[in-house]
CSV table of C-alpha atoms in Angstrom, one decimal:
chain,number,residue,atom,x,y,z
A,9,UNK,CA,0.0,0.0,0.0
A,10,UNK,CA,1.4,3.4,-0.9
A,11,UNK,CA,2.5,5.7,1.8
A,12,UNK,CA,0.1,8.6,2.4
A,13,UNK,CA,0.7,12.2,3.6
A,14,UNK,CA,-2.3,13.8,5.4
A,15,UNK,CA,-2.1,17.6,5.6
A,16,UNK,CA,-4.7,19.0,7.9
A,17,UNK,CA,-5.6,22.5,8.9
A,18,UNK,CA,-7.7,23.9,11.7
A,19,UNK,CA,-9.8,26.6,10.0
A,20,UNK,CA,-11.0,28.8,12.8
A,21,UNK,CA,-11.5,32.4,13.8
A,22,UNK,CA,-8.2,33.7,14.9
A,23,UNK,CA,-9.0,34.2,18.6
A,24,UNK,CA,-5.5,33.2,19.8
A,25,UNK,CA,-4.5,36.7,20.9
A,26,UNK,CA,-7.3,36.6,23.5
A,27,UNK,CA,-5.4,33.8,25.2
A,28,UNK,CA,-2.7,36.4,25.9
A,29,UNK,CA,-5.0,39.2,27.0
A,30,UNK,CA,-5.1,40.9,23.6
A,31,UNK,CA,-8.5,42.1,22.4
A,32,UNK,CA,-9.3,41.3,18.8
A,33,UNK,CA,-12.7,41.9,17.1
A,34,UNK,CA,-14.6,39.0,15.6
A,35,UNK,CA,-14.3,40.7,12.2
A,36,UNK,CA,-10.6,40.8,12.5
A,37,UNK,CA,-10.4,37.2,13.7
A,38,UNK,CA,-12.2,36.1,10.6
A,39,UNK,CA,-10.2,38.4,8.3
A,40,UNK,CA,-6.9,37.1,9.5
A,41,UNK,CA,-7.9,33.5,8.9
A,42,UNK,CA,-9.4,34.2,5.5
A,43,UNK,CA,-6.2,36.0,4.3
A,44,UNK,CA,-4.0,33.2,5.6
A,45,UNK,CA,-6.3,30.6,3.9
A,46,UNK,CA,-5.9,32.3,0.5
A,47,UNK,CA,-2.1,32.3,0.9
A,48,UNK,CA,-2.2,28.7,1.8
A,49,UNK,CA,-4.4,27.7,-1.1
A,50,UNK,CA,-2.0,29.2,-3.5
A,51,UNK,CA,0.5,26.6,-2.4
A,52,UNK,CA,-2.0,23.7,-2.4
A,53,UNK,CA,-3.2,24.7,-5.9
A,54,UNK,CA,0.3,25.0,-7.3
A,55,UNK,CA,1.3,21.7,-5.9
A,56,UNK,CA,-2.0,20.0,-6.8
A,57,UNK,CA,-2.5,18.4,-3.4
A,58,UNK,CA,-5.7,18.0,-1.3
A,59,UNK,CA,-6.0,18.5,2.4
A,60,UNK,CA,-8.5,18.2,5.3
A,61,UNK,CA,-9.9,21.4,6.9
A,62,UNK,CA,-11.3,21.1,10.4
A,63,UNK,CA,-13.5,24.1,10.3
A,64,UNK,CA,-15.6,25.9,12.9
A,65,UNK,CA,-19.2,26.4,11.8
A,66,UNK,CA,-18.9,30.0,12.8
A,67,UNK,CA,-16.1,30.5,10.3
A,68,UNK,CA,-18.0,28.6,7.6
A,69,UNK,CA,-21.2,30.5,8.0
A,70,UNK,CA,-19.2,33.8,7.6
A,71,UNK,CA,-17.3,32.5,4.5
A,72,UNK,CA,-19.8,30.1,2.7
A,73,UNK,CA,-18.5,30.7,-0.8
A,74,UNK,CA,-14.9,30.0,0.3
A,75,UNK,CA,-16.1,26.8,1.9
A,76,UNK,CA,-17.8,25.7,-1.3
A,77,UNK,CA,-14.7,26.4,-3.3
A,78,UNK,CA,-12.7,24.2,-1.0
A,79,UNK,CA,-15.0,21.3,-1.6
A,80,UNK,CA,-15.0,21.9,-5.4
A,81,UNK,CA,-11.2,21.7,-5.4
A,82,UNK,CA,-11.3,18.3,-3.7
A,83,UNK,CA,-10.6,19.2,-0.1
A,84,UNK,CA,-12.3,17.5,2.8
A,85,UNK,CA,-14.3,19.6,5.3
A,86,UNK,CA,-14.5,18.3,8.9
A,87,UNK,CA,-15.8,19.8,12.1
A,88,UNK,CA,-13.8,21.9,14.6
A,89,UNK,CA,-17.0,22.5,16.7
A,90,UNK,CA,-19.1,25.6,16.3
A,91,UNK,CA,-16.9,28.3,17.9
A,92,UNK,CA,-13.2,28.0,18.7
A,93,UNK,CA,-13.6,29.1,22.3
A,94,UNK,CA,-16.9,27.5,23.2
A,95,UNK,CA,-16.8,23.8,24.1
A,96,UNK,CA,-20.5,23.1,24.4
A,97,UNK,CA,-21.1,19.4,23.6
A,98,UNK,CA,-24.4,20.3,22.1
A,99,UNK,CA,-22.4,21.9,19.3
A,100,UNK,CA,-21.0,18.6,18.1
A,101,UNK,CA,-24.1,17.8,16.1
A,102,UNK,CA,-25.1,21.4,15.4
A,103,UNK,CA,-21.7,22.2,13.8
A,104,UNK,CA,-21.8,19.0,11.7
A,105,UNK,CA,-25.2,19.9,10.4
A,106,UNK,CA,-24.3,23.5,9.6
A,107,UNK,CA,-21.1,22.5,7.8
A,108,UNK,CA,-23.0,19.9,5.7
A,109,UNK,CA,-25.7,22.4,4.8
A,110,UNK,CA,-23.1,25.0,3.7
A,111,UNK,CA,-20.8,22.7,1.8
A,112,UNK,CA,-23.1,19.9,0.6
A,113,UNK,CA,-20.4,17.5,1.8
A,114,UNK,CA,-20.9,14.7,4.3
A,115,UNK,CA,-19.0,15.6,7.5
A,116,UNK,CA,-17.2,12.6,8.8
A,117,UNK,CA,-14.4,13.9,11.0
A,118,UNK,CA,-14.1,15.9,14.2
A,119,UNK,CA,-11.2,17.7,16.0
A,120,UNK,CA,-11.7,19.5,19.3
A,121,UNK,CA,-10.6,23.1,19.5
A,122,UNK,CA,-7.2,23.3,21.3
A,123,UNK,CA,-7.4,19.5,21.4
A,124,UNK,CA,-9.5,19.7,24.5
A,125,UNK,CA,-10.9,16.4,25.6
A,126,UNK,CA,-14.5,15.6,24.6
A,127,UNK,CA,-16.4,12.5,25.5
A,128,UNK,CA,-16.0,10.0,22.6
A,129,UNK,CA,-19.5,8.7,23.2
A,130,UNK,CA,-20.9,12.1,22.4
A,131,UNK,CA,-18.7,12.5,19.3
A,132,UNK,CA,-20.0,9.1,18.0
A,133,UNK,CA,-23.6,10.0,18.9
A,134,UNK,CA,-23.3,13.2,16.9
A,135,UNK,CA,-22.7,11.1,13.7
A,136,UNK,CA,-18.9,11.3,13.3
A,137,UNK,CA,-16.9,8.5,11.8
A,138,UNK,CA,-13.5,9.5,13.1
A,139,UNK,CA,-11.9,12.1,15.4
A,140,UNK,CA,-8.5,13.6,15.4
A,141,UNK,CA,-7.7,15.4,18.6
A,142,UNK,CA,-4.9,13.3,20.0
A,143,UNK,CA,-1.3,14.4,20.0
A,144,UNK,CA,0.4,11.3,21.4
A,145,UNK,CA,3.3,13.1,23.1
A,146,UNK,CA,4.1,15.1,26.2
A,147,UNK,CA,3.8,18.9,26.2
A,148,UNK,CA,4.4,20.4,29.7
A,149,UNK,CA,1.4,22.2,31.0
A,150,UNK,CA,-0.8,21.0,28.2
A,151,UNK,CA,-1.1,17.2,28.1
A,152,UNK,CA,0.7,13.9,28.6
A,153,UNK,CA,-0.4,11.3,26.1
A,154,UNK,CA,2.7,9.1,26.1
A,155,UNK,CA,0.5,6.1,27.2
A,156,UNK,CA,-1.8,6.5,24.2
A,157,UNK,CA,-1.3,4.8,20.8
A,158,UNK,CA,0.8,6.8,18.5
A,159,UNK,CA,-0.9,5.7,15.3
A,160,UNK,CA,-4.4,5.1,13.9
A,161,UNK,CA,-6.5,2.9,16.1
A,162,UNK,CA,-10.2,2.0,16.7
A,163,UNK,CA,-11.8,3.0,20.0
A,164,UNK,CA,-13.7,-0.3,20.3
A,165,UNK,CA,-15.7,0.8,23.3
A,166,UNK,CA,-17.1,3.9,21.5
A,167,UNK,CA,-17.0,2.5,17.9
A,168,UNK,CA,-14.9,5.4,16.7
A,169,UNK,CA,-11.7,5.7,14.7
A,170,UNK,CA,-9.0,7.8,16.3
A,171,UNK,CA,-6.3,9.3,14.1
A,172,UNK,CA,-3.5,10.8,16.3
A,173,UNK,CA,-1.0,13.4,14.9
A,174,UNK,CA,2.3,12.1,13.7
A,175,UNK,CA,5.2,12.1,16.1
A,176,UNK,CA,8.7,10.8,15.6
A,177,UNK,CA,9.3,7.1,16.3
A,178,UNK,CA,10.7,6.0,19.7
A,179,UNK,CA,11.0,9.4,21.5
A,180,UNK,CA,7.6,10.8,20.2
A,181,UNK,CA,8.9,14.2,19.2
A,182,UNK,CA,5.8,16.2,18.1
A,183,UNK,CA,5.6,17.1,14.4
A,184,UNK,CA,2.8,19.6,14.9
A,185,UNK,CA,2.6,23.3,13.8
A,186,UNK,CA,4.9,24.7,16.4
A,187,UNK,CA,7.7,22.3,15.4
A,188,UNK,CA,7.3,23.3,11.8
A,189,UNK,CA,7.6,27.0,12.7
A,190,UNK,CA,10.5,26.7,15.0
A,191,UNK,CA,12.7,23.7,14.1
A,192,UNK,CA,15.4,23.8,11.4
A,193,UNK,CA,13.5,22.9,8.2
A,194,UNK,CA,15.9,20.2,7.3
A,195,UNK,CA,15.7,18.6,10.7
A,196,UNK,CA,11.9,18.8,10.6
A,197,UNK,CA,11.9,17.1,7.2
A,198,UNK,CA,14.1,14.3,8.5
A,199,UNK,CA,11.7,13.6,11.3
A,200,UNK,CA,8.7,13.6,8.9
A,201,UNK,CA,10.4,11.1,6.7
A,202,UNK,CA,11.2,8.9,9.6
A,203,UNK,CA,7.6,8.8,10.7
A,204,UNK,CA,6.4,8.2,7.2
A,205,UNK,CA,8.7,5.2,6.7
A,206,UNK,CA,7.8,3.8,10.1
A,207,UNK,CA,4.0,4.2,10.1
A,208,UNK,CA,3.2,4.2,6.3
A,209,UNK,CA,1.5,7.6,6.6
A,210,UNK,CA,2.3,11.1,7.9
A,211,UNK,CA,-0.4,13.2,9.7
A,212,UNK,CA,0.5,16.9,10.1
A,213,UNK,CA,-1.6,19.8,11.2
A,214,UNK,CA,-1.4,23.6,10.9
A,215,UNK,CA,-3.7,26.7,11.0
A,216,UNK,CA,-4.4,28.9,8.0
A,217,UNK,CA,-3.9,32.0,10.1
A,218,UNK,CA,-0.2,31.1,10.3
A,219,UNK,CA,0.2,31.9,6.7
A,220,UNK,CA,-0.5,35.6,7.0
A,221,UNK,CA,1.7,38.2,8.7
A,222,UNK,CA,1.3,38.2,12.5
A,223,UNK,CA,3.9,40.8,13.5
A,224,UNK,CA,1.2,43.3,14.6
A,225,UNK,CA,-0.1,41.0,17.4
A,226,UNK,CA,1.4,40.9,20.9
A,227,UNK,CA,1.7,37.2,21.1
A,228,UNK,CA,4.8,35.0,21.9
A,229,UNK,CA,7.6,35.0,19.3
A,230,UNK,CA,7.5,31.2,19.0
A,231,UNK,CA,3.9,31.5,17.7
A,232,UNK,CA,4.4,34.3,15.2
A,233,UNK,CA,7.9,33.0,14.1
A,234,UNK,CA,8.1,32.5,10.3
A,235,UNK,CA,4.5,33.6,9.7
A,236,UNK,CA,3.2,34.9,6.4
A,237,UNK,CA,5.2,34.6,3.2
A,238,UNK,CA,8.1,32.9,4.9
A,239,UNK,CA,6.0,30.1,6.3
A,240,UNK,CA,4.1,29.8,3.0
A,241,UNK,CA,7.4,29.3,1.1
A,242,UNK,CA,8.5,26.8,3.8
A,243,UNK,CA,5.3,24.7,3.3
A,244,UNK,CA,5.7,24.8,-0.4
A,245,UNK,CA,9.2,23.4,-0.1
A,246,UNK,CA,8.1,20.8,2.4
A,247,UNK,CA,5.4,19.5,0.0
A,248,UNK,CA,7.9,19.4,-2.9
A,249,UNK,CA,10.4,17.4,-0.9
A,250,UNK,CA,7.8,15.0,0.6
A,251,UNK,CA,6.2,14.1,-2.7
A,252,UNK,CA,8.9,11.5,-3.5
A,253,UNK,CA,8.0,9.7,-0.3
A,254,UNK,CA,4.3,9.5,-0.5
A,255,UNK,CA,1.0,10.6,-1.9
A,256,UNK,CA,-1.0,13.5,-0.4
A,257,UNK,CA,-4.6,12.5,0.5
A,258,UNK,CA,-7.6,13.7,2.6
A,259,UNK,CA,-8.3,11.7,5.8
A,260,UNK,CA,-11.6,10.3,4.6
A,261,UNK,CA,-10.1,8.9,1.4
A,262,UNK,CA,-7.2,7.6,3.4
A,263,UNK,CA,-9.5,5.7,5.7
A,264,UNK,CA,-11.7,4.5,2.8
A,265,UNK,CA,-8.7,3.0,1.0
A,266,UNK,CA,-8.0,1.0,4.1
A,267,UNK,CA,-11.6,-0.3,4.3
A,268,UNK,CA,-12.2,1.7,7.5
């Protein structure tokens, strides 16, 4: 079976500054993410690769045409709940229905905002086929998932597929968005190739807002490092260099090809 590369993006309102006490209007939150998405799509279109966008229903209802264009171009839309800073379990089904209505696409996947834990039973009951909220590594002050599976598994108790993010073999070094922004690009590429060879697939995640300039915001340097054009170019190079190792695919197609 060919190795697969799963690019995933959390398409949400850019409310991150509020975590650091910086006020930002809803209009600006949406605008920052929309600009970043257009920059990101320039790379995906040029490279002719598809991705999975875990989208808040709030973002989607404010950008319906953009969402329909994503679907038309072959990307998958999955749920990132209704609002990025509201974790109401009632929004599991509500966001899925809203996204399906806007895009016309069946919504199979779920990712919790900020990877916050949500009851798998509720995720399954809301109609999702898989969820992708597990980073199987240790991040001080955030989570310790070193005892969790590091690759795709089935939660038998809740009848739900779980797709963790890729981490390096053995030491489980995280390959998420902050690593991409702050590691030496060649070292990051080496870790990605190791995970791809070991697991047969690579699952990475980023945010569209990273691909627009963030210098104006009073947020930590490690978050706004290499934002905008610099990060867009870096993603373009990563995709080019990874193409020889695997085929880019959406999550739903990846699971379907494996009969899951």
